[in-house]
Each structure stands twice: as structure tokens, then as C-alpha cells.
XYZ file of C-alpha atoms in Angstrom:
733
model
C -5.563 30.289 18.791
C -7.307 33.486 19.234
C -5.694 35.455 21.823
C -8.504 37.914 22.314
C -12.020 36.980 22.689
C -15.215 38.965 22.667
C -13.423 42.221 22.731
C -10.149 42.892 24.651
C -10.125 44.750 27.867
C -7.336 45.757 30.188
C -6.522 43.028 32.653
C -4.199 42.974 35.793
C -0.940 40.971 35.595
C -1.376 39.615 39.088
C -4.051 36.999 39.890
C -6.533 38.912 42.363
C -10.175 38.459 43.076
C -12.343 41.361 42.203
C -13.564 43.186 45.056
C -17.109 41.685 44.879
C -15.721 38.291 45.224
C -13.276 39.183 47.988
C -16.249 40.305 50.067
C -18.468 37.174 49.182
C -20.085 35.449 52.213
C -19.088 32.023 53.138
C -21.314 29.440 51.181
C -22.836 26.100 51.886
C -24.900 24.233 49.161
C -22.298 24.160 46.379
C -23.746 23.103 43.194
C -21.740 20.222 41.709
C -21.949 19.014 37.975
C -21.421 15.736 36.280
C -21.178 15.185 32.660
C -22.430 11.803 32.246
C -21.814 10.738 28.647
C -22.676 7.133 28.976
C -26.269 8.643 28.175
C -27.161 8.872 24.570
C -25.980 12.397 23.466
C -24.963 12.920 27.025
C -26.288 14.812 30.047
C -25.249 17.192 32.813
C -26.266 16.083 36.288
C -26.801 18.203 39.233
C -25.660 17.297 42.745
C -25.863 19.615 45.695
C -22.821 19.772 48.099
C -24.843 20.761 51.251
C -22.025 20.948 53.672
C -18.787 21.574 51.837
C -16.861 22.871 54.872
C -16.832 19.640 56.508
C -16.662 17.612 53.305
C -20.261 16.362 54.462
C -18.705 14.384 57.268
C -22.099 13.113 58.251
C -24.126 13.552 54.927
C -23.663 12.947 51.304
C -23.494 14.846 47.886
C -27.286 14.807 47.194
C -28.573 14.058 43.633
C -30.926 16.900 42.911
C -32.536 15.035 40.021
C -32.031 17.977 37.793
C -30.293 17.357 34.502
C -29.606 19.213 31.138
C -28.633 17.795 27.721
C -24.941 18.250 27.020
C -23.392 16.598 23.953
C -21.057 13.800 24.697
C -18.084 15.324 22.975
C -18.610 18.606 24.690
C -16.341 19.675 27.466
C -17.434 21.898 30.479
C -15.994 23.437 33.574
C -17.409 25.980 36.118
C -16.423 29.482 36.868
C -18.286 30.199 40.034
C -21.325 32.528 40.593
C -23.481 29.797 38.746
C -21.660 30.318 35.474
C -21.049 27.087 33.213
C -18.569 27.147 30.544
C -18.996 24.774 27.747
C -16.561 23.904 24.959
C -18.493 22.431 21.936
C -17.180 19.792 19.868
C -16.241 22.180 17.324
C -14.114 24.113 19.764
C -16.505 27.118 20.328
C -16.751 28.554 23.878
C -20.076 29.191 25.278
C -21.200 30.326 28.694
C -24.477 29.545 30.576
C -26.122 30.372 33.795
C -27.694 27.783 36.120
C -31.119 29.013 36.877
C -32.709 25.997 38.055
C -32.843 27.131 41.686
C -35.740 29.629 40.483
C -37.203 27.282 38.050
C -35.224 28.039 34.953
C -32.866 25.907 32.948
C -29.657 24.435 34.269
C -28.099 25.614 31.085
C -29.352 29.214 30.384
C -27.563 30.669 27.415
C -25.511 33.832 28.511
C -22.669 34.352 25.787
C -21.146 32.757 22.741
C -17.400 33.397 22.384
C -16.808 31.287 19.379
C -12.868 30.864 18.862
C -10.892 27.666 18.780
C -10.980 26.271 22.461
C -9.622 22.863 21.662
C -7.388 21.948 24.615
C -6.388 18.863 26.253
C -8.149 20.181 29.431
C -9.493 23.442 30.663
C -10.535 24.771 34.235
C -11.222 27.869 36.149
C -9.962 29.292 39.455
C -13.608 30.115 40.401
C -13.108 33.840 40.021
C -11.134 35.775 37.188
C -8.698 33.289 35.439
C -8.983 30.182 33.195
C -6.361 27.817 32.703
C -6.171 25.857 29.329
C -3.515 23.095 28.819
C -2.796 22.402 25.192
C -2.167 19.062 23.750
C 1.659 19.960 23.253
C 1.972 20.447 27.124
C 2.024 24.324 27.243
C -0.264 26.063 29.635
C -2.188 29.338 28.827
C -3.744 31.375 31.162
C -6.737 33.668 30.364
C -8.411 36.685 32.477
C -11.908 36.884 32.448
C -13.529 40.385 33.032
C -16.827 40.438 34.985
C -16.571 36.624 36.007
C -20.003 36.786 37.695
C -21.828 37.716 34.599
C -20.142 35.218 32.454
C -20.242 37.602 29.276
C -17.044 39.499 30.001
C -14.172 39.731 27.847
C -11.680 36.797 28.018
C -7.862 37.756 27.477
C -4.768 35.614 27.016
C -2.377 36.846 29.812
C 0.432 34.193 30.365
C 1.877 31.305 28.486
C 3.772 28.842 30.653
C 6.225 26.397 28.885
C 5.678 22.691 29.040
C 8.988 22.085 30.782
C 7.703 24.106 33.786
C 7.614 21.304 36.612
C 3.990 22.326 37.749
C 2.992 22.215 33.966
C 4.642 18.850 33.394
C 2.727 17.801 36.477
C -0.679 18.910 35.093
C 0.003 17.195 31.738
C 0.706 13.804 33.454
C -2.032 14.083 36.117
C -5.425 12.346 35.754
C -7.103 15.378 36.985
C -6.512 19.091 37.503
C -8.594 21.856 39.225
C -8.257 25.237 40.941
C -9.552 27.096 43.707
C -8.311 30.635 43.602
C -4.593 30.885 43.379
C -4.035 26.998 44.151
C -4.008 24.575 41.433
C -4.392 20.935 42.268
C -3.067 17.855 40.381
C -4.400 14.362 40.878
C -2.200 11.265 40.210
C -3.789 7.865 40.804
C -1.983 5.136 42.412
C -0.140 2.556 40.163
C 1.712 -0.587 41.521
C 3.773 0.717 44.647
C 2.667 4.341 44.158
C -0.351 5.078 46.465
C -1.600 8.183 44.461
C -1.835 11.618 45.636
C -3.034 15.122 45.339
C -0.568 18.075 45.093
C -1.030 21.779 45.484
C 0.669 24.220 43.315
C 0.345 28.045 44.098
C 0.011 30.313 41.240
C 1.329 33.974 40.949
C 1.714 35.925 37.848
C 3.872 38.549 39.635
C 6.636 36.066 40.255
C 9.731 36.123 38.245
C 10.399 32.868 36.377
C 7.966 30.131 36.877
C 4.401 31.327 37.908
C 4.524 28.262 40.294
C 7.562 29.568 42.614
C 7.204 27.276 45.459
C 6.760 23.954 43.948
C 4.270 21.350 45.188
C 2.983 20.503 48.461
C 1.366 17.031 49.073
C -2.266 17.585 50.331
C -3.736 14.001 50.050
C -1.880 10.743 49.827
C -3.193 7.194 49.330
C -6.045 7.798 47.118
C -5.800 4.410 45.427
C -5.363 2.875 41.973
C -8.913 3.439 40.774
C -9.493 7.181 41.452
C -9.419 9.286 38.266
C -11.376 12.644 39.164
C -11.003 15.402 41.790
C -12.624 18.714 42.530
C -12.985 21.034 45.050
C -16.136 23.357 46.197
C -13.833 25.775 47.764
C -10.807 26.065 49.809
C -10.230 23.319 52.517
C -12.230 20.492 51.022
C -11.214 18.078 47.950
C -13.435 15.155 46.760
C -11.947 12.330 44.748
C -14.090 9.820 42.696
C -13.359 6.388 41.182
C -14.512 7.368 37.527
C -15.582 3.884 35.675
C -18.287 3.725 33.236
C -20.237 1.148 34.949
C -21.086 3.529 37.679
C -19.129 1.694 40.430
C -17.153 4.827 41.248
C -17.508 5.966 45.083
C -16.656 9.678 45.955
C -14.648 10.305 48.984
C -13.937 13.836 50.848
C -10.969 15.138 52.353
C -10.666 18.332 54.483
C -7.748 20.228 56.162
C -5.358 23.007 55.570
C -2.003 21.436 54.501
C -2.242 17.694 54.800
C -5.745 16.630 54.511
C -7.500 13.504 55.962
C -10.648 11.645 55.077
C -13.796 13.370 56.117
C -16.363 10.904 54.463
C -15.010 7.625 52.888
C -18.400 7.398 50.862
C -19.799 10.677 50.374
C -21.364 9.766 46.954
C -22.010 6.826 44.783
C -23.087 6.311 41.302
C -21.255 9.113 39.692
C -19.711 8.875 36.374
C -17.873 11.559 34.156
C -16.112 14.767 34.408
C -16.879 16.767 37.672
C -16.652 20.195 38.387
C -18.073 22.375 41.552
C -19.339 25.859 41.436
C -16.354 27.121 43.357
C -16.692 29.453 46.234
C -14.003 31.597 47.970
C -15.103 30.637 51.382
C -17.202 27.641 52.614
C -19.797 27.175 55.323
C -21.969 24.538 56.832
C -26.013 24.805 56.502
C -28.356 25.953 58.918
C -29.301 22.882 60.928
C -32.866 23.729 60.975
C -33.684 24.392 57.250
C -34.787 21.490 55.201
C -32.658 21.663 51.877
C -34.791 22.166 48.774
C -33.574 22.262 45.072
C -35.613 24.461 42.814
C -38.871 26.150 43.395
C -41.284 24.344 45.893
C -44.989 25.429 45.585
C -46.664 25.553 49.168
C -48.745 22.572 50.215
C -52.323 23.083 49.686
C -53.132 20.605 52.668
C -51.096 19.002 55.314
C -50.512 15.093 55.145
C -51.559 13.052 57.845
C -49.038 12.118 60.705
C -47.675 8.879 60.292
C -48.926 6.058 62.435
C -48.275 2.542 63.080
C -49.996 0.268 60.575
C -52.924 -1.492 62.584
C -54.462 -2.907 59.351
C -55.388 -6.687 59.302
C -52.982 -8.761 57.225
C -54.342 -9.359 53.868
C -56.012 -12.907 53.187
C -53.745 -14.914 50.545
C -55.526 -15.636 47.660
C -55.908 -19.565 47.639
C -52.871 -20.508 49.778
C -53.426 -24.226 49.315
C -53.326 -24.224 45.695
C -50.826 -24.084 42.939
C -51.812 -22.218 39.958
C -50.716 -20.431 37.013
C -50.892 -19.876 33.154
C -48.999 -21.162 30.244
C -48.884 -19.250 26.845
C -47.245 -19.629 23.570
C -44.494 -17.361 22.595
C -46.550 -14.680 21.210
C -48.723 -14.740 24.504
C -51.627 -16.576 23.086
C -53.013 -19.180 25.412
C -51.466 -22.538 25.428
C -54.632 -24.500 25.805
C -55.382 -28.315 26.468
C -51.866 -29.283 27.404
C -50.852 -31.505 30.288
C -49.374 -29.972 33.448
C -47.323 -31.853 35.958
C -46.532 -30.172 39.452
C -43.578 -31.659 41.292
C -41.914 -30.599 44.490
C -38.992 -28.336 44.856
C -36.592 -29.005 47.728
C -35.103 -25.363 48.284
C -33.388 -26.651 51.438
C -32.007 -29.786 50.040
C -28.272 -30.385 50.987
C -27.889 -33.490 48.909
C -25.573 -33.742 45.776
C -27.213 -37.024 44.603
C -29.372 -37.108 41.809
C -32.924 -37.209 42.886
C -36.644 -37.289 41.367
C -38.758 -35.092 43.316
C -42.322 -36.522 43.930
C -45.195 -35.500 41.864
C -47.857 -33.292 43.929
C -50.507 -33.481 40.990
C -51.426 -33.076 37.343
C -53.990 -31.432 35.297
C -54.677 -29.691 31.820
C -54.514 -26.199 30.988
C -57.881 -24.512 30.262
C -58.776 -22.600 27.212
C -57.171 -19.564 28.497
C -54.088 -21.395 29.444
C -54.616 -21.262 33.264
C -54.367 -24.255 35.473
C -54.739 -25.045 39.208
C -53.654 -28.094 41.246
C -54.521 -28.322 45.004
C -52.054 -29.004 47.476
C -52.544 -32.643 48.487
C -54.038 -33.025 51.901
C -51.391 -35.617 52.985
C -48.010 -34.500 51.649
C -45.081 -36.881 50.885
C -42.956 -37.417 53.777
C -39.806 -35.697 51.935
C -42.287 -32.670 51.030
C -43.429 -32.546 54.580
C -39.925 -32.446 55.889
C -38.814 -29.816 53.418
C -41.822 -27.591 54.109
C -40.965 -27.525 57.854
C -37.362 -26.626 57.293
C -38.680 -23.882 54.794
C -41.172 -22.252 57.236
C -44.233 -24.028 56.329
C -44.284 -23.127 52.570
C -44.116 -25.913 49.787
C -42.252 -24.944 46.606
C -43.226 -26.650 43.385
C -42.210 -26.690 39.626
C -45.209 -26.964 37.181
C -44.391 -28.038 33.584
C -46.353 -28.079 30.490
C -45.368 -29.508 27.185
C -46.379 -30.372 23.764
C -45.280 -30.268 20.119
C -45.656 -28.127 17.069
C -47.026 -29.686 13.722
C -43.383 -29.681 12.586
C -42.708 -32.092 15.462
C -40.686 -29.646 17.588
C -40.996 -30.040 21.454
C -42.100 -27.152 23.350
C -41.775 -26.966 27.224
C -43.205 -24.385 29.672
C -42.008 -24.121 33.253
C -43.167 -22.047 36.267
C -42.107 -22.229 39.846
C -44.926 -21.841 42.247
C -45.905 -22.266 45.976
C -48.487 -23.216 48.354
C -48.922 -23.534 51.982
C -51.408 -25.793 53.942
C -54.009 -24.147 56.314
C -51.853 -25.247 59.228
C -48.997 -23.527 58.094
C -47.789 -20.282 59.868
C -49.271 -17.009 58.926
C -45.795 -15.928 57.577
C -45.588 -18.797 54.933
C -49.301 -17.960 53.872
C -48.282 -14.431 53.402
C -45.392 -15.335 51.411
C -47.475 -17.424 49.140
C -49.699 -14.424 48.342
C -46.540 -12.380 47.812
C -45.016 -14.865 45.445
C -48.432 -14.989 43.500
C -48.034 -10.996 43.389
C -44.452 -10.943 42.115
C -44.980 -13.582 39.407
C -48.377 -12.790 38.077
C -46.856 -12.997 34.633
C -47.909 -16.090 32.354
C -45.079 -18.493 31.688
C -44.004 -19.059 28.088
C -43.590 -22.221 26.084
C -40.068 -22.554 24.761
C -38.599 -24.518 22.069
C -36.232 -27.488 22.857
C -33.242 -27.094 20.705
C -30.638 -29.378 19.412
C -27.815 -27.944 21.683
C -29.785 -29.147 24.585
C -29.471 -32.792 23.700
C -26.047 -32.916 25.357
C -24.658 -31.885 28.606
C -22.942 -28.495 28.085
C -19.684 -27.605 29.798
C -20.132 -25.002 32.600
C -18.669 -21.616 32.313
C -15.837 -20.435 34.540
C -15.843 -17.652 37.066
C -13.994 -15.536 34.660
C -16.451 -16.119 31.828
C -19.572 -15.242 34.134
C -17.936 -12.229 35.446
C -18.481 -10.901 31.778
C -22.276 -11.164 31.818
C -24.746 -8.429 32.004
C -25.707 -9.458 35.664
C -22.225 -9.621 37.014
C -21.609 -6.117 35.416
C -24.653 -4.741 36.910
C -23.774 -6.173 40.365
C -20.771 -4.057 40.347
C -22.654 -0.956 39.828
C -23.011 1.091 43.339
C -26.382 2.485 42.678
C -29.688 0.574 41.971
C -30.592 1.274 38.322
C -33.329 -1.169 37.915
C -35.547 -0.765 41.044
C -38.780 -2.765 40.807
C -38.680 -2.967 37.063
C -38.461 -6.406 35.436
C -35.378 -8.184 34.195
C -34.371 -8.657 30.561
C -36.528 -11.532 29.266
C -33.385 -13.455 28.339
C -29.913 -13.317 30.027
C -26.537 -15.019 29.145
C -24.415 -16.131 31.895
C -21.305 -15.246 29.976
C -21.770 -12.162 27.650
C -23.632 -8.514 28.295
C -25.113 -8.230 24.983
C -28.799 -8.609 24.416
C -29.685 -12.178 23.513
C -31.213 -13.460 20.199
C -34.707 -14.557 19.837
C -34.944 -18.274 21.219
C -37.952 -18.916 19.155
C -35.965 -18.783 15.678
C -35.094 -22.473 14.976
C -33.563 -23.454 11.753
C -34.627 -20.171 10.629
C -38.367 -20.499 11.408
C -40.000 -18.360 14.110
C -41.887 -20.784 16.146
C -43.585 -18.574 18.798
C -46.903 -18.584 17.099
C -46.977 -22.096 16.082
C -49.914 -24.227 17.534
C -48.909 -26.542 20.150
C -50.849 -29.795 21.002
C -50.241 -32.652 23.524
C -47.229 -34.661 22.610
C -47.417 -38.504 22.391
C -45.532 -40.022 25.088
C -45.023 -36.591 26.690
C -41.955 -35.475 28.280
C -40.891 -36.518 31.943
C -38.044 -35.291 34.168
C -36.155 -38.488 35.179
C -34.132 -36.591 37.871
C -31.958 -33.537 38.752
C -28.787 -33.217 40.391
C -26.916 -30.197 41.999
C -23.797 -29.465 39.880
C -22.632 -26.328 41.720
C -23.067 -24.302 45.002
C -22.254 -20.741 45.931
C -23.357 -18.118 48.395
C -24.441 -14.752 46.851
C -25.467 -11.490 48.849
C -28.980 -11.007 48.139
C -30.985 -7.548 48.601
C -33.906 -8.147 50.938
C -34.704 -4.556 52.345
C -33.704 -0.965 52.150
C -33.708 2.157 54.385
C -34.130 5.814 53.619
C -33.215 8.771 55.620
C -33.101 12.240 54.207
C -32.032 15.538 55.879
C -31.931 15.065 59.688
C -33.419 11.340 59.812
C -31.825 7.852 60.598
C -32.601 4.973 58.871
C -32.547 1.262 60.476
C -33.629 -1.993 58.680
C -34.004 -5.459 60.438
C -33.851 -8.975 58.807
C -34.036 -11.059 62.044
C -34.393 -14.572 63.239
C -35.678 -16.179 59.940
C -35.782 -15.758 55.955
C -38.992 -14.292 54.879
C -38.209 -13.747 51.124
C -39.383 -14.816 47.550
C -36.359 -15.246 45.256
C -36.656 -15.807 41.581
C -35.725 -19.050 39.707
C -33.883 -19.116 36.403
C -34.106 -21.732 33.889
C -31.856 -22.238 30.875
C -33.465 -23.348 27.591
C -31.037 -23.394 24.760
C -28.531 -20.440 25.154
C -30.957 -18.304 27.163
C -31.648 -17.862 30.953
C -35.238 -16.852 31.773
C -37.120 -16.274 34.942
C -39.755 -18.539 35.592
C -41.529 -17.917 39.053
C -39.853 -17.837 42.386
C -39.099 -20.001 45.313
C -40.272 -19.026 48.964
C -37.473 -18.976 51.522
C -38.604 -19.182 55.006
C -35.910 -21.387 56.715
C -34.500 -20.392 60.222
C -31.624 -18.053 60.508
C -29.293 -18.238 63.453
C -28.223 -14.526 63.397
C -29.681 -10.842 63.746
C -28.613 -8.644 60.890
C -29.416 -5.168 59.543
C -28.148 -1.675 60.066
C -29.217 0.847 62.381
C -29.238 4.758 62.823
C -27.682 5.559 59.286
C -27.825 9.059 58.054
C -28.555 11.858 57.433
C -28.910 11.951 53.521
C -28.772 8.009 53.457
C -30.482 5.356 51.562
C -29.052 1.862 50.849
C -30.204 -1.722 50.425
C -29.244 -4.575 52.902
C -28.110 -8.030 51.575
C -28.008 -11.215 53.214
C -25.961 -14.541 52.174
C -28.157 -17.124 50.400
C -26.848 -20.401 49.125
C -27.734 -20.973 45.350
C -27.506 -24.016 43.458
C -26.938 -24.678 39.743
C -28.913 -28.028 39.017
C -28.889 -30.042 36.064
C -32.331 -31.647 34.907
C -32.388 -34.837 32.780
C -35.378 -35.200 30.579
C -36.828 -38.036 28.253
C -39.635 -37.391 25.514
C -41.130 -40.012 22.989
C -41.059 -42.746 25.325
C -37.542 -42.536 26.177
C -36.245 -42.022 22.623
C -35.194 -38.343 22.979
C -33.194 -37.149 25.901
C -32.479 -33.478 26.825
C -30.770 -31.584 29.438
C -31.845 -28.192 31.226
C -30.361 -26.096 33.867
C -31.942 -24.147 36.613
C -30.624 -21.632 39.345
C -32.345 -21.512 42.689
C -32.014 -20.065 45.977
C -32.132 -22.100 49.166
C -30.886 -21.556 52.868
C -29.206 -18.437 54.630
C -25.727 -19.488 54.633
C -22.552 -17.430 55.782
C -19.643 -18.366 53.653
C -16.585 -19.190 55.940
C -14.951 -16.001 57.221
C -17.690 -14.179 55.511
C -20.079 -11.313 56.444
C -23.464 -11.943 58.137
C -24.825 -9.320 55.908
C -23.708 -6.343 53.505
C -24.617 -3.113 52.372
C -26.177 -3.128 49.109
C -26.780 -0.628 46.347
C -27.380 3.215 46.979
C -31.049 4.169 46.751
C -30.953 7.651 47.868
C -31.832 9.134 44.826
C -35.506 8.099 45.461
C -35.480 10.519 48.407
C -35.641 14.340 48.762
C -37.413 16.319 46.130
C -39.062 13.307 44.505
C -41.497 13.728 47.499
C -43.129 16.543 45.119
C -44.066 14.070 42.476
C -45.422 11.449 44.874
C -49.191 10.943 45.097
C -50.423 13.124 48.001
C -52.475 10.324 49.415
C -49.222 8.249 50.071
C -47.630 11.217 52.113
C -47.337 11.507 55.765
C -44.969 12.998 58.254
C -43.010 11.909 61.316
C -42.756 14.242 64.074
C -39.451 15.486 65.443
C -37.720 12.839 67.785
C -40.321 10.185 66.951
C -40.204 7.199 64.431
C -42.331 5.172 62.222
C -41.580 1.799 60.655
C -43.202 -0.769 58.461
C -43.612 -4.318 60.001
C -46.331 -5.611 57.825
C -47.202 -6.466 54.387
C -45.155 -7.072 51.357
C -41.832 -5.165 50.466
C -41.150 -3.970 46.901
C -39.547 -6.462 44.460
C -35.949 -5.643 43.691
C -35.559 -6.501 40.052
C -31.821 -7.003 40.387
C -31.704 -8.539 44.044
C -28.811 -10.802 43.336
C -26.329 -12.297 40.818
C -25.751 -16.008 40.919
C -23.660 -17.852 38.432
C -23.682 -14.995 36.159
C -27.478 -14.570 36.090
C -29.566 -11.887 37.628
C -32.577 -12.604 39.982
C -35.089 -10.504 41.537
C -36.468 -10.911 45.122
C -38.921 -9.416 47.805
C -39.434 -9.546 51.266
C -42.431 -10.164 53.607
C -42.529 -7.513 56.495
C -43.368 -8.753 59.877
C -42.183 -8.181 63.569
C -38.697 -9.370 62.570
C -38.376 -7.926 59.052
C -38.839 -3.932 59.361
C -37.883 -0.717 57.592
C -37.708 2.172 60.152
C -36.940 5.881 60.175
C -36.207 8.046 63.158
C -36.678 11.983 62.795
C -34.206 14.298 64.230
C -34.899 17.031 66.860
C -34.927 19.936 64.542
C -36.590 23.103 65.951
C -40.140 23.746 64.441
C -39.329 20.850 61.711
C -41.373 17.763 60.534
C -40.090 14.965 58.586
C -42.002 13.993 55.354
C -42.397 10.474 54.132
C -44.448 8.836 51.555
C -45.150 5.221 50.500
C -44.061 3.920 47.089
C -46.921 1.818 46.161
C -49.752 2.867 48.369
C -50.563 5.032 51.586
C -48.465 4.399 54.575
C -51.343 2.452 56.493
C -51.925 0.291 53.347
C -49.307 -1.437 51.500
C -46.590 0.967 50.637
C -44.053 -1.717 49.822
C -41.358 0.813 50.887
C -41.297 4.420 51.911
C -38.993 7.100 51.195
C -37.856 10.130 52.820
C -37.923 14.120 52.656
């Protein structure tokens, strides 16, 4: 280990801040960096701690959206003054300056110290000392000349034996960090130990141990899942449940000796090693200045003030018709194939095997499209189900055929329609369903493993699926992006091509009508369960408050999954408009807040029995479908969903100018009309992920209330359109 790096300088034997730092003004807006090694190659993410003095008691750690590449096997720590130390996988020590606030790089190179800095962990006091804990448990202390420059000489000034109680605690700790002369050790809870953060005062002038006073406990009961800790400065501590599936939630504590919780969820979706740009003294920000990260060019034009949308409801396209398109596996049209449309009872409570009534038949056109009009007189059972479902009629369309080799191919699409007498909400939901599921449905092969009933997986098995793991992530990573085409309900790995049958790729094979065809004999509910489904979200940046309402009745479209062979695929959606008996949502959450709201919906796994070739061939297929709003016994009427606050803030600068508007201080704006965005990962049911969307109306709203800041306005923008059009959802700045 090199004892002297970059040229030795004389250093004091006592730890003291340089005169310039001693006079440093108290700071707010402390940069906080997270080394996310789950990304390919690793990335350094920058958050901003806007109110470190209070631990953001009424705010949050804000994701700036700024990143810089940092190798997965590198280590980093901060030195205060915007200096970031990086230890390369080869052990070289380098310094960088964060110039992102002025438009530069977050990792602007400053100095290459070289050397061999291969340590168990390394951290800084935020001024003129660096602690380095060796793998053999020995602590080495280095002095830094001119710490604010990032280029001063670094000299070893002390070595502390592994037997020192403080050093032993550092070795055993899950995380270690410092603020000035105070070193903190974090031990997570195990079994009956609740977990704690201890403080150790460091003094180079002390005789014997440089930690002469022993430890003081500053935080207790941090839990069993906390692995990370850091401080932006004296008096504030953050902890993080550090797990690679981004389930970790950051919590803040403030105080002098014994600290108490300031904010139980000050950050979400953070994963990796965390260090803050340590300050000697902390402050709260000015309440009248909107926080910005990086240079902001002046607006050339002022966006319009947000006003309530008075536009007419969009006219649903052919709400009295079922329609769709069937294609082969390669996307080419599936022409000339028979199509059968049968009712789907989304509100059905029966566990008996039923054969839903047929609502119509047709043949696919040359481009694979098809249309079946809704019967003028519905069967009694269908009429009853439609009334219970708010007026909308759900149906399943199926097309089948065979290849020249005799392989049976089956396509399915879940579609909706509404009679002209149905409420406007039902007709709008039909239009929204068509918008959400405008992709054609593919014909897929009926394989040998479908010719026998399968054993259903256990809850422990479905917990291993990709969908179940995504459900545990605390941030929305998928947004309105489509789900994977094929899902497994028991494993997270990508699924194989279902078109490979006996080593032959069948996706481009010509499919013709099948003699005798295939008919569904009946279907039976084999499992029920309630799952909380994201239906709406709110956003409130800076001084604003967010509210969402999901009142009186369901008004959502939820995708339906079908299992063909080993794969689950999404094939359309059901419209859910059944009555609710509660009012649910959240009100006045913020500032710096963005979360989904979820409601409990009952989902059913249904077994279908099919016969082909005049009854000579039987196969089984399974589907997962949503139904009624149903509160589980002793359960919540609604729950907070994933964090979506990363869509707010500086993302405003990348938004289309035509989508922008502003809300005057003390006023509010809400969306209560048109179609919301579609959540690609709205719910996990039986280990499978389904998407969902909501129809805004007087009982389903997203609302923002601006604060009363002096000479301030609150900017918002629509995701998909101008705010007076069809924005889907609006974001906040």
C-alpha cells in the first residue's frame, strides 16, 4: 500500500476542518449519488436532498434524472465540495467534479492518484480525512490537502488496529460513513435484534484509541432489511433497504443524540451504494424558489393557464360492434377463417361449469379483420351480466384452423361492445378498450401438453415469476409500455418461442379452415383471488398537493391472459363497470409526491375445455380475468401503488410545449374526462402481469392543487396531448 500519493505534504496530526470549510454557509440541496450496478456496466444516479435539515419531513429525495456511467466493479465515495472519489476495479484512485449543475458532466475528471486502493470499504469525512478499512480489519486514515480541489496530496496519518472496538464495529457493520469527526456504523436487525446506528467520535490527538468515548446509539429499530446508510451533514441520517429488485425504501431520521423518524418514505426505487456530498452545516431551502437541477433556458413563450376541460366526450367508434383482427405468428393476415364470438361473464360468481352463449359468427376478411354486430336482443344471462357490469358486454372471439401438417392453430381476442341504450360511461369504456388493445391477435399452436389438465402452481411457485418480482418493485419501471409477449407464472426468465413444435417453426405456415372445427364445451372457475390493481395516479412537485378519486363504481379496462402451452399471453381486455360500495383514493399528498392508487379486484383463473375434429381431439386452456371490486376480509379498500415521481420535475423541459400549462397559486386543476393512460404493469394475478386503464369522469379524477408561494406558478403538462384534449395523465413541475 502506498503511504504517500501525488506528492507528500505536511499534514496536521489532529482532525480539523480547513478555515474555508469552517466558514462554510449552511447548505440545502445536497447532491446524493447512488451507484446502480444492476444496469449493464453500472451507472451513477444523482438525487437531490432539497431539505436535509429536516430530513425532508414533508418532501422527498428527488431523482434529478442525471446519470453518468460508472463501472459495476468500481467503488465510489464523496468528499464534499462536489468532489467524487472513484476506485477503479484495478484499485486506482481517481477524483471527479460534479459539474452537472452548470451543464457539464457529473463525472468531470480532476486527478488520477493511481496507487493500490483495494479496500473493504472507503469513505470520507466530507473535509480533510479519508478512512479506508482493509480486508484484514485494520483501519487506515488519510489526510487530504486542499479537499475542495480534489487534486491535493493524500497522506496516510494513522493506522488503527483491528482489535479496536470501533474498528471491529466498522468491520461487522453493513455500512459505515462519516460527517466530520463522527463515524457512523449501521447494523441491520437480525432475529430479536432490532438494528441500530451508532456514532463514534474520532480524535487523532487522543492517546490510545482514536475513538476514546466509545459508541453512542443514535437510531434504533431500523429493521432487518436495511443495508445502507448515509448523512448529508450533521443531525440527519438516511437508511435504505438495499435490494436488487428496487424494493428498498429510504427513511430519514433527525435529531442530536437519539434521532427520531422524520419521514418514513423519503425515497423509493433506489438500489446500490449511496453517498451524499457531505456539508458541515445543513439548512432548509427557500420556500419561494422552485428547485431546478442543471441549467434551465428561459421560456420563449408562456404556456396557457390550465382550465377545466370543456371539450365534448369523444364519440366511441362502433360501440355496438365487436371487431378485431387475427394474424399468423409472423404477423401476416389470417384470412378466411371462421370466427365465433361468445359472451364473457366478468361478474359471474358461479363455480359451476358453464357454456357461455354465442353472440355471433363470421369469417375473417383477406386482411384478417372481422366484425360481428351486437345482437339487438341479448340472451337473458348476457343482459343480466351487462346490467351488473355498467352496461358493457364483454365477449371472447376465437378463430381456428389447421396447417398443412395437420397442426391445430387457435387465436383468441377479448373484446367489448355496448348497446345504444347503455350509459355514456360504458360506451366510452368500449372506445378505450379498442384503443388499448388495437394490436392484432395471433393464432398459436395447440401443443401436446395441452391435451391433459395441468397441475396448478402453488403460491410459492408463482412468487418466483417475473410478474411477482415486478410487483415487489417500489417504482413503476414499465409505465405504459407493453408487457413481454410471453410470460411464465413460475419463472422470471424469458420464455421460448411457442411456435417451435417438434423442432419446426410454425409461425409462417398457411392456416386454412379445419374440418369439424373446434368448439369450447365449457369453462369453469378453478381459483379466485383478490389483487390490488393500479387504476389512477397523482403528481405533485414542489409546493403542490395531489389528489386522486376512484369513487362509486368501477370504470376500468383490465387485460385478460390466456395460456397456450407453457406461455401466458395477453389477448384483449374486459371492461369492468360494476358498482362499488365505497369511496376510495388519496387527498392532498405532497409536495414532491407521485404515486399510483390501487383498488381490490377479484381475479379468476378459468379452465376451458375444447373439442376438435368432431369430438375426437380434446384440449384444455386456461385464462386469467378480472371481475368485481371486492375487498378481502380485513383488507384495505384501496392501497398506494408504485412511485411515479420520477416523471415530474425537470422532465418538464423535454415535454412538448403544446402539452404545457400552468396552475395559478392557490388554485387547482383536475382531469375528469376522457381516457387515462394504460398501466402496462397494473396488477399481478396468479403470477401473471396484466395491464389496465381507467375512464375519467366525475367520479374518477386526477387533481392537483398549487401552493401559495409568492410570485410563483405551478407548471403541469399532459403526457399524450394538451391538457384540454386527451392527456391521459398530467405531470407536475
